[in-house]
Amino acid sequence: MIDERRLIMLPGPTNVPDRVMRAMLKPMINHRGPEFVSLLDSVSEGLKYVFETKQDVYVLTSSGTGAVECAISNVVNPGDKVVVPVLGYFSERVKEKVMRHGGKVVEIPVEWGNAPTAKQIEDAVKKEKNVKLIAVVHNETSTGVTVRELPEICRIAEENDALILADSISILGGDHLPVDEWNIDLCVTGSQKCLACPPGLAMVSVGKRAWETIEKKTVKPPYYFDLGSIRDYASRKETPFTPAISLYYALDEALKMIREEGLEKRFQRHAECAKAFYSGFEALGLKPYASENVRSNTVIAINLPSGVDSAEIREIMKERYKVVVSGGLGKIRQLILRIGCMGTISEAEVFTTINAFENALADLKYPVKIGAGIEGARKVFHS
Ligand code: PLP
């Protein structure tokens, strides 16, 4: 039988190391027993390392969206003002979640491919007054943009007595994100991206200022996502509801691998691979979708050459060259390719992906010089 495994270069889920997959084969345990206590201890310690925080970090059995909704619904009362820069598909979703929980959205529209500036946020916060929360998608996965001014935005939040929520789902573990140093009140991520774990778990860190707001909240949050209750259970090393135990084992192993590598080295590896991707595509005459100074190191979004059909080229890459990449989302669905530069990313995956892309272009009779992209990437790794 032909092996159906493919190189998963999606912006999540990503390739998962065998070591992490194997961890899920451990026997089932009682989630209210001593084995789970030590598992939870180990996971919490690992998460504090990756989030670079001494704050509490909670694991939810849900995808990343659950953790974003949890964070919003635990601090936003109906009528509260929430500043949301909308720079792509996922920040649109943040806006919708805020509205769903009764928040009054103060939208900062940002042209897709760009990031909001700290100045834009500051102006909005000063103009509106009494802003409860600034909710920022830190790495906009739909456009390949990183909000590089997040530290300044966090400072603005604190100075103006607002909380800051960072949706760092597609960046945490792949690029700098010291939660305590930047004073992020609520930071959210998911298991299936830069942590190189299977999908199904989400994490949220909760800081002191966030707790003060949560404790004063008048409208109760959803039963499943009640941070107060989650904290109570966590104090006795339990979760309120049945956790996805096998995924906790996977997460624990993934976090151990991150500690073995060390954060700094891991960030450098992601940055170098991203640079090689951008250089490789540039050598093929293609431009990134994101503006230069805000390009992500974890999600590479590339404008497709005109006349090349997104679904068609992705199908060739997948079936013929065994590399799975993603198309665009929302209004740029047909226009770009998105590639995950996450988790286990290395020189090998960069070359394999660019090779698959070049060959798929040639198969579509697009005039491409085979090897040019590889050479562009090679320059970065061998400079
Ligand atoms: N926010 C961002 C920035 C994302 O990239 C994603 C998923 O790609 C989500 C939210 C939603 O996460 P999930 O699909 O795990 O619910």
Coordinates of C-alpha atoms and ligand atoms in Angstrom, one line a residue:
M1 CA 0.0 0.0 0.0
I2 CA 1.3 3.5 -0.9
D3 CA 2.1 5.6 2.2
E4 CA -0.5 8.3 2.4
R5 CA 1.7 10.6 4.5
R6 CA 2.3 14.0 3.1
L7 CA 4.4 17.0 4.2
I8 CA 1.9 19.2 6.0
M9 CA 2.9 22.8 5.3
L10 CA -0.4 24.3 6.3
P11 CA -0.5 27.3 8.7
G12 CA -1.9 24.7 11.2
P13 CA -2.2 21.9 11.7
T14 CA 1.4 21.2 11.2
N15 CA 3.7 18.2 11.1
V16 CA 3.8 16.5 14.5
P17 CA 7.0 14.7 15.6
D18 CA 6.7 10.9 16.0
R19 CA 7.7 11.4 19.6
V20 CA 4.7 13.6 20.3
M21 CA 2.3 11.2 18.4
R22 CA 3.6 8.2 20.3
A23 CA 3.0 10.0 23.6
M24 CA -0.7 9.7 22.9
L25 CA -0.6 5.9 23.1
K26 CA -0.1 6.0 26.8
P27 CA -2.8 4.2 28.7
M28 CA -5.8 6.1 29.9
I29 CA -5.8 7.5 33.4
N30 CA -8.2 8.9 35.9
H31 CA -8.4 12.7 35.3
R32 CA -9.1 13.1 39.0
G33 CA -6.2 11.0 40.2
P34 CA -2.5 11.4 41.0
E35 CA -1.3 10.6 37.5
F36 CA -3.2 13.5 36.0
V37 CA -1.9 15.7 38.8
S38 CA 1.7 15.1 37.7
L39 CA 0.8 15.4 34.0
L40 CA -0.9 18.8 34.7
D41 CA 2.0 20.0 36.7
S42 CA 4.4 19.1 33.9
V43 CA 2.2 20.7 31.3
S44 CA 1.8 23.9 33.3
E45 CA 5.5 24.2 33.9
G46 CA 6.2 23.8 30.2
L47 CA 3.5 26.3 29.2
K48 CA 5.0 28.9 31.6
Y49 CA 8.3 28.5 29.9
V50 CA 6.9 28.9 26.4
F51 CA 4.6 31.8 27.4
E52 CA 7.5 33.3 29.3
T53 CA 5.2 34.0 32.2
K54 CA 4.7 33.4 35.9
Q55 CA 1.0 33.9 35.4
D56 CA -1.5 31.1 35.3
V57 CA -1.8 29.4 31.9
Y58 CA -4.9 27.2 31.5
V59 CA -5.4 24.4 29.0
L60 CA -8.9 24.1 27.5
T61 CA -10.2 21.1 25.6
S62 CA -11.2 23.1 22.6
S63 CA -9.7 24.5 19.4
G64 CA -8.1 27.9 19.5
T65 CA -11.4 29.7 18.9
G66 CA -12.6 28.4 22.3
A67 CA -9.8 30.1 24.1
V68 CA -10.4 33.4 22.3
E69 CA -14.1 33.2 23.1
C70 CA -13.2 32.3 26.7
A71 CA -11.0 35.3 27.1
I72 CA -13.5 37.7 25.6
S73 CA -16.5 36.3 27.5
N74 CA -14.8 36.5 30.8
V75 CA -14.0 40.1 30.7
V76 CA -16.5 41.8 28.4
N77 CA -19.9 42.9 29.8
P78 CA -22.6 44.0 27.5
G79 CA -22.0 47.6 26.4
D80 CA -18.2 47.5 27.2
K81 CA -16.1 49.2 24.6
V82 CA -13.6 46.9 22.8
V83 CA -11.0 48.2 20.4
V84 CA -10.4 45.6 17.6
P85 CA -8.0 46.3 14.8
V86 CA -9.4 44.4 11.8
L87 CA -6.5 43.3 9.6
G88 CA -7.9 40.0 8.1
Y89 CA -10.2 37.1 8.5
F90 CA -9.3 36.1 12.0
S91 CA -9.6 39.6 13.4
E92 CA -13.0 39.8 11.7
R93 CA -13.8 36.7 13.8
V94 CA -12.6 38.4 17.0
K95 CA -14.9 41.3 16.2
E96 CA -17.8 38.9 15.8
K97 CA -17.1 37.2 19.1
V98 CA -17.0 40.5 20.9
M99 CA -20.3 41.5 19.4
R100 CA -21.8 38.1 20.3
H101 CA -21.0 38.8 23.9
G102 CA -22.5 42.2 23.9
G103 CA -19.4 44.3 23.5
K104 CA -19.4 47.5 21.6
V105 CA -16.7 47.2 19.0
V106 CA -14.5 50.2 18.2
E107 CA -13.1 48.9 14.9
I108 CA -9.8 50.0 13.5
P109 CA -9.9 49.0 9.8
V110 CA -6.5 48.0 8.5
E111 CA -5.8 47.3 4.8
W112 CA -5.2 43.6 4.5
G113 CA -1.5 42.9 4.3
N114 CA -0.7 45.6 6.8
A115 CA -0.6 45.8 10.6
P116 CA -2.2 48.4 12.8
T117 CA 0.2 50.9 14.4
A118 CA 0.4 51.6 18.1
K119 CA -0.5 55.2 17.2
Q120 CA -3.8 54.2 15.5
I121 CA -4.7 52.2 18.6
E122 CA -3.7 55.0 21.0
D123 CA -5.8 57.5 19.0
A124 CA -8.8 55.2 19.2
V125 CA -8.4 54.6 22.9
K126 CA -8.0 58.2 23.7
K127 CA -10.9 59.3 21.6
E128 CA -13.3 56.7 22.9
K129 CA -12.4 56.8 26.6
N130 CA -13.3 53.9 29.0
V131 CA -12.1 51.2 26.7
K132 CA -12.3 47.9 28.5
L133 CA -10.3 45.7 26.2
I134 CA -8.0 45.9 23.2
A135 CA -8.3 42.7 21.3
V136 CA -5.5 42.1 18.8
V137 CA -4.8 39.2 16.5
H138 CA -1.0 39.1 17.0
N139 CA -0.3 37.1 13.9
E140 CA -3.0 37.4 11.2
T141 CA -2.9 33.9 9.7
S142 CA -5.1 35.0 6.7
T143 CA -2.6 37.6 5.5
G144 CA 0.8 36.5 6.9
V145 CA 1.1 39.6 9.0
T146 CA 2.6 40.0 12.5
V147 CA 1.7 42.9 14.6
R148 CA 5.2 43.9 15.5
E149 CA 4.1 46.9 17.6
L150 CA 2.3 44.7 20.0
P151 CA 4.7 45.6 22.9
E152 CA 3.8 49.3 22.4
I153 CA 0.1 48.4 22.1
C154 CA 0.3 46.6 25.4
R155 CA 1.9 49.7 27.0
I156 CA -1.0 51.8 25.7
A157 CA -3.5 49.4 27.1
E158 CA -1.9 49.6 30.6
E159 CA -1.6 53.4 30.6
N160 CA -5.2 53.7 29.7
D161 CA -6.5 51.2 32.1
A162 CA -7.7 48.8 29.4
L163 CA -6.9 45.1 29.2
I164 CA -5.0 43.6 26.3
L165 CA -6.0 40.3 24.6
A166 CA -3.5 38.8 22.2
D167 CA -4.8 36.1 19.8
S168 CA -1.3 34.5 19.4
I169 CA -2.7 31.3 18.0
S170 CA -0.4 31.1 15.0
I171 CA 2.7 32.6 16.5
L172 CA 3.3 31.5 20.1
G173 CA 6.3 29.1 20.2
G174 CA 7.5 30.3 16.9
D175 CA 8.5 34.0 17.5
H176 CA 9.2 36.3 20.4
L177 CA 6.3 36.6 22.8
P178 CA 7.4 37.3 26.4
V179 CA 4.0 37.6 28.0
D180 CA 5.1 39.0 31.3
E181 CA 7.7 41.4 29.9
W182 CA 5.1 42.8 27.4
N183 CA 2.3 42.8 30.1
I184 CA -0.2 40.8 28.1
D185 CA -3.3 40.3 30.2
L186 CA -4.8 37.5 28.2
C187 CA -2.7 35.6 25.7
V188 CA -4.2 32.7 23.7
T189 CA -2.8 30.0 21.6
G190 CA -3.7 26.6 20.1
S191 CA -1.9 23.2 20.1
Q192 CA -1.8 22.7 16.4
K193 CA 0.5 25.5 15.3
C194 CA 4.0 26.4 16.4
L195 CA 3.9 24.0 19.4
A196 CA 3.8 21.1 16.8
C197 CA 1.1 19.2 18.6
P198 CA -2.1 17.7 17.1
P199 CA -5.2 20.0 17.1
G200 CA -7.7 19.9 20.0
L201 CA -6.2 21.9 22.9
A202 CA -6.1 25.7 23.5
M203 CA -4.3 27.7 26.1
V204 CA -5.0 31.0 27.8
S205 CA -2.7 32.9 30.2
V206 CA -4.5 35.2 32.6
G207 CA -2.7 38.0 34.3
K208 CA -3.4 39.9 37.6
R209 CA -5.3 42.8 36.0
A210 CA -7.4 40.4 34.0
W211 CA -8.3 38.5 37.2
E212 CA -9.4 41.8 38.8
T213 CA -11.8 42.4 35.9
I214 CA -13.0 38.8 35.8
E215 CA -13.9 38.9 39.5
K216 CA -16.0 42.1 39.0
K217 CA -17.8 40.9 36.0
T218 CA -21.6 41.2 36.3
V219 CA -22.7 38.9 33.5
K220 CA -21.6 35.3 33.9
P221 CA -19.4 33.8 31.2
P222 CA -20.4 30.5 29.4
Y223 CA -20.5 27.5 31.8
Y224 CA -17.8 25.6 29.8
F225 CA -15.4 28.6 29.6
D226 CA -15.8 30.1 33.1
L227 CA -12.2 31.1 34.1
G228 CA -13.2 31.5 37.8
S229 CA -14.3 27.9 37.9
I230 CA -11.3 26.7 35.8
R231 CA -9.0 28.4 38.3
D232 CA -10.8 26.8 41.3
Y233 CA -10.3 23.3 39.8
A234 CA -6.8 24.1 38.8
S235 CA -5.9 25.0 42.4
R236 CA -6.5 21.3 43.2
K237 CA -4.9 20.1 40.0
E238 CA -8.1 19.2 38.2
T239 CA -10.1 20.5 35.3
P240 CA -13.8 21.2 35.6
F241 CA -14.7 18.9 32.8
T242 CA -13.1 15.7 31.3
P243 CA -9.9 16.8 29.6
A244 CA -8.6 15.3 26.3
I245 CA -6.1 13.3 28.3
S246 CA -4.2 11.8 25.3
L247 CA -3.7 15.3 23.9
Y248 CA -2.3 16.4 27.2
Y249 CA 0.3 13.7 26.9
A250 CA 1.1 15.0 23.4
L251 CA 1.3 18.6 24.6
D252 CA 3.5 17.6 27.5
E253 CA 6.0 15.9 25.1
A254 CA 5.8 18.8 22.6
L255 CA 6.6 21.2 25.4
K256 CA 9.6 19.0 26.5
M257 CA 10.9 19.2 23.0
I258 CA 10.6 23.0 23.0
R259 CA 12.6 23.2 26.3
E260 CA 15.2 20.8 24.9
E261 CA 15.7 23.1 22.0
G262 CA 15.4 26.4 23.9
L263 CA 13.2 29.3 22.9
E264 CA 15.9 31.5 21.4
K265 CA 17.2 28.8 19.1
R266 CA 13.6 27.9 18.1
F267 CA 12.8 31.5 17.2
Q268 CA 16.0 31.8 15.2
R269 CA 15.2 28.6 13.3
H270 CA 11.7 29.9 12.4
A271 CA 13.1 33.3 11.4
E272 CA 15.7 31.8 9.2
C273 CA 13.3 29.4 7.5
A274 CA 10.9 32.3 6.9
K275 CA 13.6 34.4 5.4
A276 CA 14.5 31.5 3.1
F277 CA 10.9 31.1 2.0
Y278 CA 10.6 34.8 1.2
S279 CA 13.9 34.8 -0.6
G280 CA 13.0 31.6 -2.6
F281 CA 9.7 33.0 -3.8
E282 CA 11.2 36.4 -4.6
A283 CA 13.8 34.5 -6.8
L284 CA 10.8 33.1 -8.7
G285 CA 9.5 36.6 -9.2
L286 CA 6.7 36.3 -6.6
K287 CA 5.8 38.8 -3.9
P288 CA 4.7 38.2 -0.4
Y289 CA 1.1 39.4 0.4
A290 CA 2.2 41.2 3.5
S291 CA 4.1 44.5 3.6
E292 CA 7.8 44.2 4.1
N293 CA 8.2 45.3 7.8
V294 CA 5.3 43.2 9.1
R295 CA 5.9 39.9 7.4
S296 CA 5.3 36.9 9.6
N297 CA 8.0 34.3 10.4
T298 CA 5.4 31.6 11.0
V299 CA 2.9 32.1 8.2
I300 CA 4.2 32.8 4.7
A301 CA 1.5 34.3 2.4
I302 CA 2.5 34.6 -1.3
N303 CA 0.7 36.3 -4.1
L304 CA 0.0 33.7 -6.8
P305 CA 1.1 34.6 -10.4
S306 CA -2.0 35.8 -12.3
G307 CA -3.5 33.0 -14.3
V308 CA -2.5 30.3 -11.8
D309 CA -5.5 28.7 -10.1
S310 CA -5.0 28.3 -6.4
A311 CA -7.0 25.0 -6.1
E312 CA -5.3 23.5 -9.1
I313 CA -1.7 24.2 -8.1
R314 CA -2.4 23.0 -4.5
E315 CA -3.8 19.8 -5.9
I316 CA -0.7 19.1 -8.0
M317 CA 1.6 19.9 -5.1
K318 CA -0.4 17.6 -2.9
E319 CA -1.0 14.6 -5.2
R320 CA 2.2 14.7 -7.3
Y321 CA 4.8 16.2 -4.9
K322 CA 3.2 15.2 -1.6
V323 CA 3.3 18.7 -0.1
V324 CA 0.1 20.2 1.4
V325 CA -0.2 24.0 1.5
S326 CA -3.1 26.3 2.0
G327 CA -5.0 28.8 -0.2
G328 CA -6.3 32.1 0.9
L329 CA -9.2 33.0 3.1
G330 CA -12.1 35.4 2.7
K331 CA -11.8 37.9 0.0
I332 CA -8.3 36.8 -1.1
R333 CA -9.2 33.1 -1.2
Q334 CA -8.0 32.7 -4.8
L335 CA -5.1 35.1 -4.8
I336 CA -2.6 33.7 -2.4
L337 CA -0.9 30.6 -1.1
R338 CA -0.3 30.3 2.6
I339 CA 2.5 28.1 4.0
G340 CA 3.0 27.3 7.6
C341 CA 6.6 27.9 8.8
M342 CA 5.9 26.4 12.2
G343 CA 7.0 23.9 14.7
T344 CA 9.4 21.4 13.2
I345 CA 10.2 23.6 10.2
S346 CA 13.7 23.2 8.9
E347 CA 15.8 23.7 5.8
A348 CA 14.6 20.3 4.4
E349 CA 10.9 21.3 4.5
V350 CA 11.6 24.7 3.0
F351 CA 13.5 23.1 0.0
T352 CA 10.8 20.4 -0.4
T353 CA 8.0 23.0 -0.5
I354 CA 9.7 25.3 -2.9
N355 CA 10.7 22.4 -5.1
A356 CA 7.1 21.2 -5.2
F357 CA 5.8 24.7 -6.0
E358 CA 8.3 25.2 -8.8
N359 CA 7.5 21.9 -10.4
A360 CA 3.7 22.4 -10.0
L361 CA 4.1 25.8 -11.8
A362 CA 6.0 24.1 -14.6
D363 CA 3.3 21.3 -14.8
L364 CA 0.8 24.1 -15.3
K365 CA 3.0 25.4 -18.2
Y366 CA 3.8 28.6 -16.3
P367 CA 7.2 29.9 -17.5
V368 CA 9.4 29.1 -14.5
K369 CA 13.1 28.5 -14.2
I370 CA 13.2 25.3 -12.2
G371 CA 15.8 25.6 -9.4
A372 CA 15.6 29.4 -9.1
G373 CA 13.5 29.3 -6.0
I374 CA 15.7 26.7 -4.4
E375 CA 18.7 28.8 -5.2
G376 CA 17.0 31.9 -3.6
A377 CA 16.4 29.9 -0.4
R378 CA 19.8 28.3 -0.4
K379 CA 21.4 31.8 -0.3
V380 CA 19.8 32.4 3.1
F381 CA 20.8 29.0 4.6
H382 CA 24.4 29.2 3.3
S383 CA 25.1 32.9 3.7
Ligands
PLP1 N1 -7.0 32.9 15.4 C1 -6.0 32.7 14.5 C2 -5.0 33.9 14.4 C3 -5.8 31.6 13.8 O1 -4.8 31.4 13.0 C4 -6.8 30.5 14.0 C5 -6.7 29.3 13.2 O2 -6.0 29.2 12.2 C6 -7.8 30.8 14.9 C7 -7.9 32.0 15.5 C8 -8.9 29.7 15.1 O3 -8.3 28.6 15.7 P1 -9.0 27.2 15.7 O4 -9.2 26.9 14.2 O5 -8.0 26.3 16.4 O6 -10.3 27.3 16.4

